[in-house]
Amino acid sequence: MKTLLSISILLILLPLSASAENLKAVENCLLGAGQSAQVAVLSAQPIADSAIYYLQQQQKLTPAFASAELSRGAAISIQCSGREEKALVVSGEFSANYLQGFALRYNSASHELERIDFAERNRPSWVYLNQSGMAVVFQNIGNESSKKYLVYQYISGKGQAEAAYGTNRVPTDSSNIKITLIDAQQ
């Protein structure tokens, strides 16, 4: 029985250690106003044009989404964007019917990582950051609402809003730092 338990544990751990050895660094991003929080995006187990994506923060490795299965993606765009403060934006073909992804930032005011998950027809155009949270803004290409833009919002201390909202104007609060994403039209 003891031998069977040892073999079972070995069989469980062996694939994990094998995939850990095959991790490939894709992007490294220093988040926060003082660039104080480091996060790395790693990929493993490539199949055709897809791979499983992981985030590594403070030596902790986690799948990009809830599980390794949901973190397998293709046509991935990974950006560490911003000037005064950086945000990590990942989007691609994961498990949703639309482009799926997330924006991740370290809020230096609240000392917390903030994450917005999204699924849209196109990649985000802008990320807005301020002390009270962040917003990811999409051009409404698929006409999902009568508004020109779709906005996903994260409020510090509360988390991500339940649903995106439509607006005809991008946020204009002067305390926001506007980050324009390079490949928003892809």
PDB file of C-alpha atoms in Angstrom:
ATOM      1  CA  MET A   1       0.000   0.000   0.000  1.00  0.00           C
ATOM      2  CA  LYS A   2       2.854   2.345   0.886  1.00  0.00           C
ATOM      3  CA  THR A   3       4.561   1.623  -2.456  1.00  0.00           C
ATOM      4  CA  LEU A   4       1.311   2.240  -4.339  1.00  0.00           C
ATOM      5  CA  LEU A   5       0.911   5.599  -2.574  1.00  0.00           C
ATOM      6  CA  SER A   6       4.505   6.574  -3.410  1.00  0.00           C
ATOM      7  CA  ILE A   7       4.039   5.650  -7.067  1.00  0.00           C
ATOM      8  CA  SER A   8       0.736   7.558  -7.227  1.00  0.00           C
ATOM      9  CA  ILE A   9       2.361  10.696  -5.804  1.00  0.00           C
ATOM     10  CA  LEU A  10       5.270  10.360  -8.241  1.00  0.00           C
ATOM     11  CA  LEU A  11       2.887   9.980 -11.194  1.00  0.00           C
ATOM     12  CA  ILE A  12       1.017  13.103 -10.127  1.00  0.00           C
ATOM     13  CA  LEU A  13       4.151  15.201  -9.582  1.00  0.00           C
ATOM     14  CA  LEU A  14       6.096  14.014 -12.635  1.00  0.00           C
ATOM     15  CA  PRO A  15       3.972  15.835 -15.248  1.00  0.00           C
ATOM     16  CA  LEU A  16       4.041  18.981 -13.109  1.00  0.00           C
ATOM     17  CA  SER A  17       7.817  18.985 -12.846  1.00  0.00           C
ATOM     18  CA  ALA A  18       8.191  18.150 -16.551  1.00  0.00           C
ATOM     19  CA  SER A  19       5.994  21.064 -17.580  1.00  0.00           C
ATOM     20  CA  ALA A  20       7.794  23.377 -15.160  1.00  0.00           C
ATOM     21  CA  GLU A  21      11.097  22.502 -16.830  1.00  0.00           C
ATOM     22  CA  ASN A  22       9.650  23.408 -20.239  1.00  0.00           C
ATOM     23  CA  LEU A  23       8.371  26.852 -19.237  1.00  0.00           C
ATOM     24  CA  LYS A  24       9.294  29.566 -21.702  1.00  0.00           C
ATOM     25  CA  ALA A  25       9.471  33.218 -20.639  1.00  0.00           C
ATOM     26  CA  VAL A  26       7.213  35.312 -22.889  1.00  0.00           C
ATOM     27  CA  GLU A  27       7.038  38.699 -21.122  1.00  0.00           C
ATOM     28  CA  ASN A  28       8.325  40.271 -17.926  1.00  0.00           C
ATOM     29  CA  CYS A  29       6.547  43.371 -16.620  1.00  0.00           C
ATOM     30  CA  LEU A  30       7.288  45.637 -13.656  1.00  0.00           C
ATOM     31  CA  LEU A  31       3.927  46.910 -12.423  1.00  0.00           C
ATOM     32  CA  GLY A  32       3.086  49.839 -10.181  1.00  0.00           C
ATOM     33  CA  ALA A  33       4.006  53.502 -10.078  1.00  0.00           C
ATOM     34  CA  GLY A  34       7.436  52.661  -8.679  1.00  0.00           C
ATOM     35  CA  GLN A  35       7.597  49.531 -10.827  1.00  0.00           C
ATOM     36  CA  SER A  36       7.681  47.579  -7.580  1.00  0.00           C
ATOM     37  CA  ALA A  37       5.689  44.448  -8.457  1.00  0.00           C
ATOM     38  CA  GLN A  38       7.151  42.061 -10.996  1.00  0.00           C
ATOM     39  CA  VAL A  39       4.986  39.662 -12.967  1.00  0.00           C
ATOM     40  CA  ALA A  40       6.139  37.310 -15.697  1.00  0.00           C
ATOM     41  CA  VAL A  41       4.101  35.568 -18.375  1.00  0.00           C
ATOM     42  CA  LEU A  42       5.337  32.069 -19.180  1.00  0.00           C
ATOM     43  CA  SER A  43       4.145  29.482 -21.674  1.00  0.00           C
ATOM     44  CA  ALA A  44       4.350  25.695 -21.674  1.00  0.00           C
ATOM     45  CA  GLN A  45       3.088  22.606 -23.474  1.00  0.00           C
ATOM     46  CA  PRO A  46       2.843  24.015 -26.999  1.00  0.00           C
ATOM     47  CA  ILE A  47       0.468  22.272 -29.394  1.00  0.00           C
ATOM     48  CA  ALA A  48       0.329  23.668 -32.946  1.00  0.00           C
ATOM     49  CA  ASP A  49      -0.036  27.445 -32.506  1.00  0.00           C
ATOM     50  CA  SER A  50      -1.306  27.282 -28.906  1.00  0.00           C
ATOM     51  CA  ALA A  51       0.295  26.992 -25.481  1.00  0.00           C
ATOM     52  CA  ILE A  52      -0.736  27.084 -21.842  1.00  0.00           C
ATOM     53  CA  TYR A  53      -0.019  30.481 -20.279  1.00  0.00           C
ATOM     54  CA  TYR A  54       1.006  31.057 -16.681  1.00  0.00           C
ATOM     55  CA  LEU A  55       1.636  34.081 -14.478  1.00  0.00           C
ATOM     56  CA  GLN A  56       4.548  34.112 -12.072  1.00  0.00           C
ATOM     57  CA  GLN A  57       4.496  36.560  -9.162  1.00  0.00           C
ATOM     58  CA  GLN A  58       6.902  36.341  -6.230  1.00  0.00           C
ATOM     59  CA  GLN A  59       7.970  32.795  -7.155  1.00  0.00           C
ATOM     60  CA  LYS A  60       4.307  31.687  -7.286  1.00  0.00           C
ATOM     61  CA  LEU A  61       3.236  30.120 -10.581  1.00  0.00           C
ATOM     62  CA  THR A  62      -0.483  30.118 -11.458  1.00  0.00           C
ATOM     63  CA  PRO A  63      -2.415  29.503 -14.693  1.00  0.00           C
ATOM     64  CA  ALA A  64      -3.436  32.729 -16.447  1.00  0.00           C
ATOM     65  CA  PHE A  65      -7.087  31.774 -15.884  1.00  0.00           C
ATOM     66  CA  ALA A  66      -8.820  29.445 -13.407  1.00  0.00           C
ATOM     67  CA  SER A  67      -7.119  26.283 -14.685  1.00  0.00           C
ATOM     68  CA  ALA A  68      -4.424  25.141 -17.094  1.00  0.00           C
ATOM     69  CA  GLU A  69      -7.152  23.947 -19.506  1.00  0.00           C
ATOM     70  CA  LEU A  70      -8.759  27.407 -19.578  1.00  0.00           C
ATOM     71  CA  SER A  71      -5.311  29.005 -19.957  1.00  0.00           C
ATOM     72  CA  ARG A  72      -4.519  27.339 -23.292  1.00  0.00           C
ATOM     73  CA  GLY A  73      -4.520  30.090 -25.884  1.00  0.00           C
ATOM     74  CA  ALA A  74      -3.564  31.014 -29.435  1.00  0.00           C
ATOM     75  CA  ALA A  75      -3.099  34.311 -31.308  1.00  0.00           C
ATOM     76  CA  ILE A  76      -1.924  35.873 -28.057  1.00  0.00           C
ATOM     77  CA  SER A  77      -1.047  39.538 -27.613  1.00  0.00           C
ATOM     78  CA  ILE A  78       0.923  40.358 -24.454  1.00  0.00           C
ATOM     79  CA  GLN A  79       1.786  43.952 -23.660  1.00  0.00           C
ATOM     80  CA  CYS A  80       3.519  45.650 -20.767  1.00  0.00           C
ATOM     81  CA  SER A  81       2.190  49.124 -21.503  1.00  0.00           C
ATOM     82  CA  GLY A  82       2.461  52.541 -19.942  1.00  0.00           C
ATOM     83  CA  ARG A  83       4.859  55.296 -19.066  1.00  0.00           C
ATOM     84  CA  GLU A  84       4.551  56.451 -15.462  1.00  0.00           C
ATOM     85  CA  GLU A  85       2.853  53.227 -14.457  1.00  0.00           C
ATOM     86  CA  LYS A  86       2.811  49.908 -16.289  1.00  0.00           C
ATOM     87  CA  ALA A  87      -0.105  47.533 -16.800  1.00  0.00           C
ATOM     88  CA  LEU A  88       0.053  44.028 -18.233  1.00  0.00           C
ATOM     89  CA  VAL A  89      -2.574  43.346 -20.898  1.00  0.00           C
ATOM     90  CA  VAL A  90      -3.038  39.824 -22.279  1.00  0.00           C
ATOM     91  CA  SER A  91      -5.597  38.921 -24.932  1.00  0.00           C
ATOM     92  CA  GLY A  92      -6.119  36.050 -27.330  1.00  0.00           C
ATOM     93  CA  GLU A  93      -8.174  33.037 -28.276  1.00  0.00           C
ATOM     94  CA  PHE A  94      -8.695  31.182 -25.016  1.00  0.00           C
ATOM     95  CA  SER A  95     -11.955  29.463 -24.054  1.00  0.00           C
ATOM     96  CA  ALA A  96     -14.500  32.191 -24.889  1.00  0.00           C
ATOM     97  CA  ASN A  97     -16.276  32.719 -28.219  1.00  0.00           C
ATOM     98  CA  TYR A  98     -14.649  36.162 -28.396  1.00  0.00           C
ATOM     99  CA  LEU A  99     -11.132  37.372 -27.760  1.00  0.00           C
ATOM    100  CA  GLN A 100     -10.579  36.816 -24.089  1.00  0.00           C
ATOM    101  CA  GLY A 101      -8.029  38.329 -21.777  1.00  0.00           C
ATOM    102  CA  PHE A 102      -7.204  40.391 -18.754  1.00  0.00           C
ATOM    103  CA  ALA A 103      -5.491  43.557 -17.623  1.00  0.00           C
ATOM    104  CA  LEU A 104      -3.339  43.404 -14.501  1.00  0.00           C
ATOM    105  CA  ARG A 105      -1.853  46.272 -12.547  1.00  0.00           C
ATOM    106  CA  TYR A 106      -0.328  46.884  -9.142  1.00  0.00           C
ATOM    107  CA  ASN A 107      -2.113  49.782  -7.448  1.00  0.00           C
ATOM    108  CA  SER A 108       0.624  51.538  -5.483  1.00  0.00           C
ATOM    109  CA  ALA A 109      -1.973  53.486  -3.476  1.00  0.00           C
ATOM    110  CA  SER A 110      -3.887  50.419  -2.213  1.00  0.00           C
ATOM    111  CA  HIS A 111      -0.880  48.036  -2.391  1.00  0.00           C
ATOM    112  CA  GLU A 112      -2.962  45.468  -4.261  1.00  0.00           C
ATOM    113  CA  LEU A 113      -2.918  43.696  -7.587  1.00  0.00           C
ATOM    114  CA  GLU A 114      -6.006  44.604  -9.595  1.00  0.00           C
ATOM    115  CA  ARG A 115      -7.259  42.437 -12.456  1.00  0.00           C
ATOM    116  CA  ILE A 116      -9.990  42.932 -15.026  1.00  0.00           C
ATOM    117  CA  ASP A 117     -11.076  39.893 -17.057  1.00  0.00           C
ATOM    118  CA  PHE A 118     -12.825  40.511 -20.370  1.00  0.00           C
ATOM    119  CA  ALA A 119     -14.184  38.815 -23.496  1.00  0.00           C
ATOM    120  CA  GLU A 120     -14.921  41.005 -26.536  1.00  0.00           C
ATOM    121  CA  ARG A 121     -14.845  40.894 -30.329  1.00  0.00           C
ATOM    122  CA  ASN A 122     -11.684  42.991 -30.501  1.00  0.00           C
ATOM    123  CA  ARG A 123      -8.654  43.786 -28.371  1.00  0.00           C
ATOM    124  CA  PRO A 124      -8.798  46.673 -25.874  1.00  0.00           C
ATOM    125  CA  SER A 125      -7.883  50.168 -27.047  1.00  0.00           C
ATOM    126  CA  TRP A 126      -7.009  51.877 -23.759  1.00  0.00           C
ATOM    127  CA  VAL A 127      -6.383  51.187 -20.099  1.00  0.00           C
ATOM    128  CA  TYR A 128      -7.016  53.961 -17.582  1.00  0.00           C
ATOM    129  CA  LEU A 129      -5.392  53.841 -14.162  1.00  0.00           C
ATOM    130  CA  ASN A 130      -5.866  55.982 -11.070  1.00  0.00           C
ATOM    131  CA  GLN A 131      -5.722  55.533  -7.309  1.00  0.00           C
ATOM    132  CA  SER A 132      -9.330  54.350  -7.108  1.00  0.00           C
ATOM    133  CA  GLY A 133      -9.011  51.601  -9.726  1.00  0.00           C
ATOM    134  CA  MET A 134      -8.721  51.008 -13.435  1.00  0.00           C
ATOM    135  CA  ALA A 135     -10.810  50.750 -16.572  1.00  0.00           C
ATOM    136  CA  VAL A 136     -10.273  48.845 -19.807  1.00  0.00           C
ATOM    137  CA  VAL A 137     -11.908  50.516 -22.815  1.00  0.00           C
ATOM    138  CA  PHE A 138     -12.910  48.806 -26.074  1.00  0.00           C
ATOM    139  CA  GLN A 139     -14.134  50.360 -29.278  1.00  0.00           C
ATOM    140  CA  ASN A 140     -17.623  48.926 -29.842  1.00  0.00           C
ATOM    141  CA  ILE A 141     -16.904  47.301 -33.194  1.00  0.00           C
ATOM    142  CA  GLY A 142     -19.494  44.515 -32.831  1.00  0.00           C
ATOM    143  CA  ASN A 143     -22.326  46.940 -31.995  1.00  0.00           C
ATOM    144  CA  GLU A 144     -23.058  45.137 -28.733  1.00  0.00           C
ATOM    145  CA  SER A 145     -24.695  48.341 -27.518  1.00  0.00           C
ATOM    146  CA  SER A 146     -25.769  51.629 -29.048  1.00  0.00           C
ATOM    147  CA  LYS A 147     -22.724  53.303 -27.456  1.00  0.00           C
ATOM    148  CA  LYS A 148     -19.347  53.936 -29.109  1.00  0.00           C
ATOM    149  CA  TYR A 149     -17.208  52.340 -26.358  1.00  0.00           C
ATOM    150  CA  LEU A 150     -17.482  49.444 -23.909  1.00  0.00           C
ATOM    151  CA  VAL A 151     -15.827  49.868 -20.500  1.00  0.00           C
ATOM    152  CA  TYR A 152     -14.812  47.201 -17.985  1.00  0.00           C
ATOM    153  CA  GLN A 153     -14.112  48.692 -14.572  1.00  0.00           C
ATOM    154  CA  TYR A 154     -12.245  47.680 -11.422  1.00  0.00           C
ATOM    155  CA  ILE A 155     -12.881  49.662  -8.233  1.00  0.00           C
ATOM    156  CA  SER A 156     -10.172  49.420  -5.572  1.00  0.00           C
ATOM    157  CA  GLY A 157     -11.400  47.626  -2.481  1.00  0.00           C
ATOM    158  CA  LYS A 158     -14.496  46.300  -4.274  1.00  0.00           C
ATOM    159  CA  GLY A 159     -13.203  44.403  -7.308  1.00  0.00           C
ATOM    160  CA  GLN A 160     -14.349  44.145 -10.888  1.00  0.00           C
ATOM    161  CA  ALA A 161     -17.805  45.472 -11.747  1.00  0.00           C
ATOM    162  CA  GLU A 162     -20.237  42.709 -12.709  1.00  0.00           C
ATOM    163  CA  ALA A 163     -20.764  43.916 -16.275  1.00  0.00           C
ATOM    164  CA  ALA A 164     -19.200  46.217 -18.830  1.00  0.00           C
ATOM    165  CA  TYR A 165     -21.066  49.420 -19.609  1.00  0.00           C
ATOM    166  CA  GLY A 166     -21.439  51.437 -22.798  1.00  0.00           C
ATOM    167  CA  THR A 167     -20.497  55.083 -23.211  1.00  0.00           C
ATOM    168  CA  ASN A 168     -20.032  57.528 -26.069  1.00  0.00           C
ATOM    169  CA  ARG A 169     -16.990  59.185 -24.486  1.00  0.00           C
ATOM    170  CA  VAL A 170     -13.787  57.727 -23.114  1.00  0.00           C
ATOM    171  CA  PRO A 171     -13.071  58.609 -19.469  1.00  0.00           C
ATOM    172  CA  THR A 172     -11.829  62.197 -19.125  1.00  0.00           C
ATOM    173  CA  ASP A 173     -10.992  62.493 -15.427  1.00  0.00           C
ATOM    174  CA  SER A 174      -7.726  64.444 -15.249  1.00  0.00           C
ATOM    175  CA  SER A 175      -6.360  62.159 -12.511  1.00  0.00           C
ATOM    176  CA  ASN A 176      -6.355  59.215 -14.912  1.00  0.00           C
ATOM    177  CA  ILE A 177      -3.231  58.052 -16.646  1.00  0.00           C
ATOM    178  CA  LYS A 178      -4.190  57.098 -20.187  1.00  0.00           C
ATOM    179  CA  ILE A 179      -2.261  54.161 -21.628  1.00  0.00           C
ATOM    180  CA  THR A 180      -2.728  53.656 -25.370  1.00  0.00           C
ATOM    181  CA  LEU A 181      -2.210  50.066 -26.428  1.00  0.00           C
ATOM    182  CA  ILE A 182      -0.069  49.524 -29.494  1.00  0.00           C
ATOM    183  CA  ASP A 183      -2.040  46.834 -31.332  1.00  0.00           C
ATOM    184  CA  ALA A 184      -5.577  47.808 -30.388  1.00  0.00           C
ATOM    185  CA  GLN A 185      -6.786  47.368 -33.979  1.00  0.00           C
ATOM    186  CA  GLN A 186      -5.568  43.786 -34.442  1.00  0.00           C
TER     187      GLN A 186
END
